[in-house]
Coordinates of C-alpha atoms and ligand atoms in Angstrom, one line a residue:
X1 CA 0.0 0.0 0.0
X2 CA 2.8 2.4 0.9
X3 CA 5.5 1.3 -1.5
X4 CA 4.6 3.8 -4.3
X5 CA 6.0 7.3 -3.8
X6 CA 3.2 9.9 -3.6
X7 CA 3.4 12.5 -6.3
X8 CA 2.2 16.0 -5.3
X9 CA -1.3 16.9 -6.6
X10 CA -1.6 19.7 -9.2
X11 CA -1.9 23.0 -7.4
X12 CA -0.3 21.7 -4.2
X13 CA 1.7 24.9 -3.9
X14 CA -1.5 27.0 -4.0
X15 CA -3.1 24.7 -1.6
X16 CA -0.2 25.3 0.8
X17 CA -0.5 29.0 0.4
X18 CA -4.3 28.7 1.1
X19 CA -3.6 26.8 4.3
X20 CA -1.3 29.6 5.5
X21 CA -3.6 32.4 4.5
X22 CA -6.7 30.9 6.0
X23 CA -4.9 29.8 9.2
X24 CA -3.6 33.3 9.7
X25 CA -7.0 34.9 8.9
X26 CA -8.7 32.6 11.5
X27 CA -6.1 33.4 14.1
X28 CA -6.4 37.1 13.5
X29 CA -10.2 37.2 13.7
X30 CA -10.1 35.0 16.8
X31 CA -7.7 37.3 18.6
X32 CA -9.6 40.4 17.6
X33 CA -12.8 38.8 18.9
X34 CA -11.5 38.1 22.4
X35 CA -13.6 39.6 25.1
X36 CA -16.5 40.5 22.9
X37 CA -19.6 39.9 24.9
X38 CA -22.5 41.3 23.0
X39 CA -24.3 38.2 21.7
X40 CA -24.8 39.5 18.2
X41 CA -21.2 40.7 17.9
X42 CA -20.0 37.5 19.4
X43 CA -22.0 35.3 17.0
X44 CA -20.7 37.3 14.0
X45 CA -17.1 37.0 15.2
X46 CA -17.4 33.3 15.7
X47 CA -18.7 32.8 12.2
X48 CA -15.9 35.1 10.8
X49 CA -13.2 33.0 12.5
X50 CA -14.8 29.6 11.8
X51 CA -15.0 30.2 8.0
X52 CA -11.3 30.6 7.4
X53 CA -10.6 27.9 10.1
X54 CA -12.6 25.3 8.1
X55 CA -11.0 26.4 4.9
X56 CA -7.5 26.1 6.5
X57 CA -8.3 22.4 7.2
X58 CA -9.6 21.9 3.7
X59 CA -6.6 23.5 2.0
X60 CA -4.3 21.4 4.2
X61 CA -6.1 18.2 3.1
X62 CA -5.7 19.2 -0.6
X63 CA -2.1 20.2 -0.2
X64 CA -1.3 16.8 1.3
X65 CA -3.3 15.0 -1.4
X66 CA -5.9 13.4 0.9
X67 CA -8.5 16.0 -0.1
X68 CA -8.3 15.1 -3.8
X69 CA -9.6 11.8 -5.0
X70 CA -9.7 10.0 -8.4
X71 CA -13.2 8.7 -8.7
X72 CA -14.3 6.1 -11.1
X73 CA -17.5 7.1 -12.8
X74 CA -19.5 5.9 -15.8
X75 CA -17.4 7.1 -18.7
X76 CA -14.0 7.1 -17.0
X77 CA -12.1 8.5 -14.0
X78 CA -12.6 12.0 -12.7
X79 CA -10.6 14.1 -10.2
X80 CA -12.7 15.4 -7.3
X81 CA -11.4 18.0 -4.9
X82 CA -13.8 16.8 -2.3
X83 CA -12.2 18.8 0.5
X84 CA -13.2 22.0 -1.5
X85 CA -16.8 21.0 -1.7
X86 CA -16.8 19.9 2.0
X87 CA -15.3 23.4 2.8
X88 CA -18.1 25.2 0.9
X89 CA -20.8 22.9 2.4
X90 CA -19.9 24.3 5.8
X91 CA -18.6 27.8 5.0
X92 CA -21.2 29.1 2.6
X93 CA -24.1 28.4 5.1
X94 CA -21.9 29.8 7.9
X95 CA -21.4 33.0 5.9
X96 CA -25.1 33.3 5.3
X97 CA -25.8 32.7 9.0
X98 CA -23.2 35.3 9.8
X99 CA -24.8 37.8 7.5
X100 CA -28.3 37.0 8.8
X101 CA -27.1 37.5 12.4
X102 CA -25.5 40.8 11.5
X103 CA -28.6 42.1 9.9
X104 CA -31.0 40.4 12.4
X105 CA -32.8 38.3 9.8
X106 CA -35.7 36.1 10.8
X107 CA -35.1 32.4 11.2
X108 CA -37.4 31.3 8.4
X109 CA -35.8 33.5 5.7
X110 CA -32.4 32.3 6.8
X111 CA -33.4 28.7 6.8
X112 CA -34.6 29.0 3.2
X113 CA -31.4 30.5 2.1
X114 CA -29.2 27.9 3.9
X115 CA -31.3 25.1 2.3
X116 CA -30.9 26.5 -1.2
X117 CA -27.2 27.0 -0.5
X118 CA -26.7 23.3 0.6
X119 CA -28.6 22.2 -2.5
X120 CA -26.3 24.4 -4.6
X121 CA -23.2 22.8 -3.3
X122 CA -24.5 19.2 -3.5
X123 CA -25.6 19.6 -7.1
X124 CA -22.3 21.2 -7.8
X125 CA -20.7 18.0 -6.7
X126 CA -23.0 16.1 -9.0
X127 CA -21.9 18.4 -11.8
X128 CA -18.3 17.6 -11.0
X129 CA -18.9 13.8 -10.8
X130 CA -21.0 13.4 -14.0
X131 CA -19.1 11.4 -16.6
X132 CA -21.3 12.5 -19.4
X133 CA -20.5 16.1 -20.5
X134 CA -24.2 17.1 -21.1
X135 CA -25.1 15.9 -17.6
X136 CA -22.4 18.1 -16.1
X137 CA -24.0 21.2 -17.6
X138 CA -27.4 20.1 -16.6
X139 CA -26.3 19.8 -13.0
X140 CA -24.4 23.1 -13.3
X141 CA -27.6 24.7 -14.4
X142 CA -29.6 23.2 -11.5
X143 CA -26.9 24.4 -9.1
X144 CA -26.9 27.8 -10.6
X145 CA -30.7 28.1 -10.2
X146 CA -30.2 27.4 -6.5
X147 CA -27.4 30.0 -6.4
X148 CA -29.9 32.6 -7.8
X149 CA -32.2 31.8 -4.9
X150 CA -29.3 32.4 -2.5
X151 CA -28.5 35.7 -4.3
X152 CA -32.2 36.7 -4.0
X153 CA -31.9 36.1 -0.2
X154 CA -28.8 38.2 0.1
X155 CA -29.8 41.1 -2.2
X156 CA -33.5 41.4 -1.9
X157 CA -34.8 39.6 1.3
X158 CA -32.0 40.7 3.6
X159 CA -31.9 44.1 1.9
X160 CA -35.5 44.6 2.9
X161 CA -34.7 43.7 6.6
X162 CA -31.6 45.9 6.6
X163 CA -33.7 49.0 5.7
X164 CA -35.1 49.2 9.3
X165 CA -31.7 48.9 11.0
X166 CA -29.3 51.7 12.2
X167 CA -27.1 53.6 9.8
X168 CA -23.9 51.6 10.8
X169 CA -25.5 48.2 10.2
X170 CA -27.0 49.5 6.9
X171 CA -23.7 50.7 5.5
X172 CA -21.7 47.5 6.4
X173 CA -24.5 45.4 5.0
X174 CA -24.3 47.4 1.8
X175 CA -20.6 46.6 1.5
X176 CA -21.1 42.9 2.4
X177 CA -23.9 42.6 -0.2
X178 CA -21.6 43.9 -2.9
X179 CA -18.8 41.6 -1.7
X180 CA -21.0 38.5 -1.7
X181 CA -22.9 39.4 -4.8
X182 CA -19.8 40.0 -6.8
X183 CA -17.4 37.3 -5.5
X184 CA -19.9 34.4 -5.2
X185 CA -21.0 35.0 -8.8
X186 CA -17.5 34.3 -10.1
X187 CA -17.5 30.8 -8.6
X188 CA -19.8 29.1 -11.1
X189 CA -18.1 30.9 -14.0
X190 CA -14.7 29.8 -12.8
X191 CA -16.0 26.2 -12.4
X192 CA -17.2 26.3 -16.0
X193 CA -13.8 27.7 -17.2
X194 CA -11.8 25.1 -15.2
X195 CA -13.6 21.9 -14.2
X196 CA -16.3 22.3 -16.9
X197 CA -14.6 23.2 -20.1
X198 CA -11.0 22.6 -19.1
X199 CA -9.9 26.0 -20.6
X200 CA -7.3 26.4 -17.8
X201 CA -4.9 24.0 -16.1
X202 CA -5.8 22.5 -12.7
X203 CA -3.0 24.6 -11.1
X204 CA -4.5 27.8 -12.6
X205 CA -7.9 26.7 -11.4
X206 CA -6.6 26.1 -7.9
X207 CA -5.0 29.6 -7.9
X208 CA -8.3 31.2 -9.1
X209 CA -10.4 29.4 -6.4
X210 CA -7.9 30.5 -3.8
X211 CA -8.2 34.1 -4.9
X212 CA -12.0 33.8 -4.7
X213 CA -12.0 32.1 -1.4
X214 CA -9.7 34.8 0.0
X215 CA -11.9 37.6 -1.2
X216 CA -15.2 35.9 0.0
X217 CA -14.0 34.5 3.3
X218 CA -11.3 37.0 4.5
X219 CA -13.2 39.9 3.0
X220 CA -16.3 39.0 5.0
X221 CA -14.2 38.9 8.2
X222 CA -12.4 42.2 7.6
X223 CA -15.7 44.0 6.7
X224 CA -17.5 42.8 9.8
X225 CA -14.5 43.4 12.1
X226 CA -14.2 47.0 11.1
X227 CA -18.0 47.6 11.3
X228 CA -18.9 50.4 13.7
X229 CA -22.2 48.5 14.1
X230 CA -20.4 45.7 16.1
X231 CA -17.8 47.9 17.7
X232 CA -20.6 50.1 19.2
X233 CA -22.4 46.9 20.4
X234 CA -19.6 46.0 22.7
X235 CA -17.7 48.8 24.4
X236 CA -15.4 46.3 26.2
X237 CA -14.1 44.7 23.0
X238 CA -10.4 45.2 22.6
X239 CA -9.4 47.3 19.6
Ligands
RET301 C1 -20.4 25.5 -8.2 C2 -20.5 24.7 -9.5 C3 -21.9 24.5 -10.0 C4 -22.6 25.8 -10.1 C5 -22.5 26.7 -9.0 C6 -21.4 26.6 -8.1 C7 -21.3 27.7 -7.1 C8 -20.5 27.8 -6.1 C9 -20.4 28.9 -5.1 C10 -19.5 28.7 -4.2 C11 -19.2 29.7 -3.2 C12 -18.2 29.5 -2.3 C13 -17.8 30.4 -1.3 C14 -16.8 30.0 -0.5 C15 -16.3 30.8 0.5 O1 -16.3 30.7 1.6 C16 -20.5 24.5 -7.1 C17 -18.9 26.1 -8.3 C18 -23.5 27.8 -8.8 C19 -21.3 30.0 -5.2 C20 -18.4 31.7 -1.2

């Protein structure tokens, strides 16, 4: 079992960079969140730290090869970065919950968004694992419809709730909405370019997803950390 030398997976260098970036980001947010006592601010800080922490584990798994599997499917063998989808399965709902907590969204709206989001990632895995090209695009389409529901939640439903909040919450929410709307939209496009059509190498694809993950995950953390809405909620929080 162990007599064949393990060759590094394509993109291993980028996965190592991802491990370091996400690990440092998680540590930074965790340190900044020490002593925060206001329940809303605390919840948002926990989410902002957990998201890069989960990603750090996923990137480490991919860097070491265990997070990447060759899967036999009808029609041949496919490479599945399962750790990436496992990461998204946790971190995208977490980001939505963090955003919902920040705005003070009601539970039912949030539940609907998280359900659509989980469906989006699971059908994204189906797209990646389909051996028949047409089926890959069918699943991609199904996943993208779910993504549009998630976007509706972020832009329209939460936007409506945010209107009644204080000025500080509204302005941070406006920035988060642009960040999420813009960065999340690139994921399905980049999947098409890489995994779908194979227009870029696996290494370039890994670099692109790392860039997107950094903007989406670390960007979220930085925006909420510097939000006056949360700083004001907890006067004892260290600077
Ligand atoms: C896939 C492929 C199938 C079509 C769609 C996708 C969407 C993925 C998204 C991922 C977002 C990830 C984030 C991670 C950061 O923490 C699965 C690529 C629609 C939107 C924001």
